[in-house]
Short mmCIF file of C-alpha atoms in Angstrom, two decimals:
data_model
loop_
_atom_site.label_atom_id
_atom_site.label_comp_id
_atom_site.label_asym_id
_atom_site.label_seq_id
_atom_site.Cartn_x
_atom_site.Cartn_y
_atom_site.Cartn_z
CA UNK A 1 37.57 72.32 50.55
CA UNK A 2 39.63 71.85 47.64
CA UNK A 3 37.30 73.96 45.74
CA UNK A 4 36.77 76.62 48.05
CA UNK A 5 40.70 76.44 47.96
CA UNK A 6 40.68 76.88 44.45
CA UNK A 7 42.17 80.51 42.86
CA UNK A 8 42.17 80.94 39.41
CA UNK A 9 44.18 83.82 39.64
CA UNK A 10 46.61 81.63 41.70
CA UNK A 11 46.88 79.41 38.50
CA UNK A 12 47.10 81.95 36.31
CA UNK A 13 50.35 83.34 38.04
CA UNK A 14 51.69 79.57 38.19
CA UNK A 15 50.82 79.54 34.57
CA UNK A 16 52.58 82.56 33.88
CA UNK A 17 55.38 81.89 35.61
CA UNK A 18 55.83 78.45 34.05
CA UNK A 19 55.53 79.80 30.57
CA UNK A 20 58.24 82.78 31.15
CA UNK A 21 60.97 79.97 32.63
CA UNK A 22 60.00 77.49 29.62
CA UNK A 23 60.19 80.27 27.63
CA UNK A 24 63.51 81.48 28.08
CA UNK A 25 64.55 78.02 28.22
CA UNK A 26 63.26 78.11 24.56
CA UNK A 27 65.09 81.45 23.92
CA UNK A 28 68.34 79.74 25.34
CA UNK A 29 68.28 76.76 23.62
CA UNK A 30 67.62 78.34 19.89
CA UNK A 31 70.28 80.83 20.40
CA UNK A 32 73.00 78.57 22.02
CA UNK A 33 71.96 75.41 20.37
CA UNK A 34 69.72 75.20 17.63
CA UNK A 35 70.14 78.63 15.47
CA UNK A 36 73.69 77.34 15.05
CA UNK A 37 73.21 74.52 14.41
CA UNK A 38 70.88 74.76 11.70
CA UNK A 39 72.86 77.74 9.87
CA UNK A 40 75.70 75.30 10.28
CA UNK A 41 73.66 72.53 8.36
CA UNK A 42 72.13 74.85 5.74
CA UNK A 43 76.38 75.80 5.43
CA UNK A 44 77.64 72.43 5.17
CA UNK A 45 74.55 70.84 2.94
CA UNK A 46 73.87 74.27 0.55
CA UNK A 47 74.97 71.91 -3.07
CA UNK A 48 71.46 69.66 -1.70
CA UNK A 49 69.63 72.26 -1.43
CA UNK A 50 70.65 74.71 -4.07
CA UNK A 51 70.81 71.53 -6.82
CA UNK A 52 67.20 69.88 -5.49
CA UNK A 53 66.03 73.24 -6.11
CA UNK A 54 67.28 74.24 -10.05
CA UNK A 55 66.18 70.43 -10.92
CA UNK A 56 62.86 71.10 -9.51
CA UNK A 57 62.59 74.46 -10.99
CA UNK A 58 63.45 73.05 -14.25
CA UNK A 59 60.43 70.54 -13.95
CA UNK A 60 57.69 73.08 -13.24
CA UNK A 61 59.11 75.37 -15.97
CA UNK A 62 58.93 71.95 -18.80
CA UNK A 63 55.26 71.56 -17.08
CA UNK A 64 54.48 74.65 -17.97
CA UNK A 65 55.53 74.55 -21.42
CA UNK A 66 53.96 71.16 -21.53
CA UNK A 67 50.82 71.97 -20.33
CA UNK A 68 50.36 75.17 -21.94
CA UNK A 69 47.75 73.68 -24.10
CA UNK A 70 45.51 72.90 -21.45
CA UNK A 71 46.60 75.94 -19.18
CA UNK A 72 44.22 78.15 -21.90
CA UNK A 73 41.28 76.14 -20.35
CA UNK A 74 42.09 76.24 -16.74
CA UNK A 75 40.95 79.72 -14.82
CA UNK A 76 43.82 79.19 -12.44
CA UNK A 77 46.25 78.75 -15.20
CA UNK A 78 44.65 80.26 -18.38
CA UNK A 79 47.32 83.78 -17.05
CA UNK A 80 50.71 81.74 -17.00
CA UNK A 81 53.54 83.15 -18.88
CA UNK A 82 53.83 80.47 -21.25
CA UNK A 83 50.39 80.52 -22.15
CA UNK A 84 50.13 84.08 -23.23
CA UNK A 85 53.45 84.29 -24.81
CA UNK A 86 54.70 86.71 -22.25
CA UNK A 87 57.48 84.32 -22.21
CA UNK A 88 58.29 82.12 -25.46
CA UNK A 89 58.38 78.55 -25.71
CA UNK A 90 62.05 78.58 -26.91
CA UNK A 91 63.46 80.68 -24.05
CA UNK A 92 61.10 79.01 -21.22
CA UNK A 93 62.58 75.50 -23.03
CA UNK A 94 66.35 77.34 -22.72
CA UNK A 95 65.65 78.82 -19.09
CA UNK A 96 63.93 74.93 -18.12
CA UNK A 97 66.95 73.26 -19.44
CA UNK A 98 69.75 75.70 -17.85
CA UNK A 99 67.85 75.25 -14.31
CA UNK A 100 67.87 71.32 -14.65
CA UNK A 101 71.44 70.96 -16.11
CA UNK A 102 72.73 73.80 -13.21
CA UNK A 103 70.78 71.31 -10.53
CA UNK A 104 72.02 68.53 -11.39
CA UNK A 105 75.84 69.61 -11.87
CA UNK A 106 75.69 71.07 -8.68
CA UNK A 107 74.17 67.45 -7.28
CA UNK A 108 76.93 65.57 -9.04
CA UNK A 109 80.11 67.64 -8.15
CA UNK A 110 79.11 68.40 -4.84
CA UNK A 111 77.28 65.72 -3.26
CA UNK A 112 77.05 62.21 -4.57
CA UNK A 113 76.52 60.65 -8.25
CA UNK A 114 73.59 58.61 -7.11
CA UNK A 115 71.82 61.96 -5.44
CA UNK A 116 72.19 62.88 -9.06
CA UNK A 117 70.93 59.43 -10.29
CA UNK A 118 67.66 60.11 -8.45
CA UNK A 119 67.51 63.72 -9.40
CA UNK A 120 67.44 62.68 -13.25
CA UNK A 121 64.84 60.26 -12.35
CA UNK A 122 62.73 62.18 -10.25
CA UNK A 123 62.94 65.08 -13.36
CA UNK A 124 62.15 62.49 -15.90
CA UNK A 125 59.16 61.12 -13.84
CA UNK A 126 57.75 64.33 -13.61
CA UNK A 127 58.28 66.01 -16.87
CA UNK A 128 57.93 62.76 -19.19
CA UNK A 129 55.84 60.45 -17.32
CA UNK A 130 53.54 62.28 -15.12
CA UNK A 131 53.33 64.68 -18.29
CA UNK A 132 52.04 62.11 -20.27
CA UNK A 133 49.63 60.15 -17.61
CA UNK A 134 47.75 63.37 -16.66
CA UNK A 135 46.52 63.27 -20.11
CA UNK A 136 45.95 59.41 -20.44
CA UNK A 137 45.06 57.97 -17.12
CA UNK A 138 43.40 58.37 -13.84
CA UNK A 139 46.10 57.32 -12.14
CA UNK A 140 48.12 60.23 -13.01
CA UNK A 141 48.73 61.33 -9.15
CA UNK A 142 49.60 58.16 -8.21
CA UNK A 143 52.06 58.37 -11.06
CA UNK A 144 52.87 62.34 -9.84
CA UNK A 145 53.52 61.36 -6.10
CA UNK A 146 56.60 59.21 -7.53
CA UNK A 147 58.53 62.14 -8.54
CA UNK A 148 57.09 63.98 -5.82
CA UNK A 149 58.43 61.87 -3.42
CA UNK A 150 61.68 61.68 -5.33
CA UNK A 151 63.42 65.21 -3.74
CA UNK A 152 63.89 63.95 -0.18
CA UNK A 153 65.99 60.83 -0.83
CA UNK A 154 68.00 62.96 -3.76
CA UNK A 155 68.92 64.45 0.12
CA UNK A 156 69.12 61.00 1.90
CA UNK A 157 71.13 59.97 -1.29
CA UNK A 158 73.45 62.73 -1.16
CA UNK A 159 73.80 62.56 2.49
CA UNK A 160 74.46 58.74 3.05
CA UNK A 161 75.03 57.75 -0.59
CA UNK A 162 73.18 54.67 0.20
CA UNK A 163 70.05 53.26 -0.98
CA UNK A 164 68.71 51.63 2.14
CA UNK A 165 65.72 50.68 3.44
CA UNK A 166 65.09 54.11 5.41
CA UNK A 167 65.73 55.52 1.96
CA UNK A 168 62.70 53.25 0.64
CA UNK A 169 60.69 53.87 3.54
CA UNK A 170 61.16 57.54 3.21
CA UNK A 171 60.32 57.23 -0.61
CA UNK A 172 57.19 55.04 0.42
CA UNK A 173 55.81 56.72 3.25
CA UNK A 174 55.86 59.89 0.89
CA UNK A 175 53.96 58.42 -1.88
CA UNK A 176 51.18 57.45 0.37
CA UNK A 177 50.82 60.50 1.42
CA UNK A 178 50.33 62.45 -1.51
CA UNK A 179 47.96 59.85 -2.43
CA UNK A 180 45.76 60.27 1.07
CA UNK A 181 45.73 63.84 0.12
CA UNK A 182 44.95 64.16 -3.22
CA UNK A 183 42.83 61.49 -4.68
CA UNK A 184 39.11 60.33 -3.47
CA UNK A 185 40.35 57.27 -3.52
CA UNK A 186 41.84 56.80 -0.24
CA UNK A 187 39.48 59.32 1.39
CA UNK A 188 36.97 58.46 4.79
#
């Protein structure tokens, strides 16, 4: 009986009907509650994200000039600016150091000093360290997933201006990430 009972159109009209009322619930709640609220965030945390950004643009651009040496080798890099001189070392070095110093002025007038603590630390990592291992060691992404995991608590940091232990889980939970998803090592 139940199947006999059974109409899929019948559940395709519940179905429908379900999805149009959760839908406009959806529809409700962004324009009422969340697109507000997240312009309103965005508003009130823009030095964050506009200094995370510059110090992280400022890293990729020293990479760059960095790694222009072994960018000539690379098929996926062997067109970079940097590497055929469309842009010179002296103004990518000039444009790299502008972008960092911008960040991290931004971080330090507008958020907290030890957001900006972490920013030169994260920058350092990257540019100096990671620079360095990727030439040297194997472990180079585990040394790489530091500084990659360095940008969200600059944002805890310069929320709370606490290191705390979400801050270190945040950090640590990050790190092992990058390492499940990069490296062999931690692979099935």
């Amino acid at each position: 009986p139940i199947i006999e009972a059974f109409n899929p159109s019948a559940v395709g009209n519940a179905l429908s009907e379900v999805w149009t009322v959760l839908k406009q619930g959806l529809e409700d709640l962004w324009e009422k509650k969340l697109k507000k609220w997240l312009v309103q965030k965005a508003t009130d945390n823009w030095p964050i994200i506009v200094g995370i950004i510059f110090v992280i643009a400022s890293g990729c651009v020293f990479n760059n000039v960095i790694d222009r040496g072994l960018d000539q080798k690379m098929e996926r890099t062997k067109n970079r600016a940097t590497v055929t001189g469309q842009i010179s070392i002296k103004n990518a070095n000039i444009f790299g150091l502008t972008l960092g110093l911008c960040g991290l002025v931004v971080l330090f007038y507008c958020t907290t000093p030890l957001a900006t603590i972490f920013a030169i630390l994260g920058l350092f990592f990257y540019v100096v360290v990671y620079g360095y291992a990727k030439r040297k060691t194997h472990y180079s992404t585990l040394i790489g997933s530091i500084s990659g995991a360095i940008p969200p608590v600059i944002g805890y940091t310069a929320v709370t201006n606490n290191l705390d232990t979400p801050a270190i889980l945040l950090f640590l939970i990050l790190v092992a990430w990058q390492m499940r998803r990069k490296t062999p090592f931690f692979k099935n």
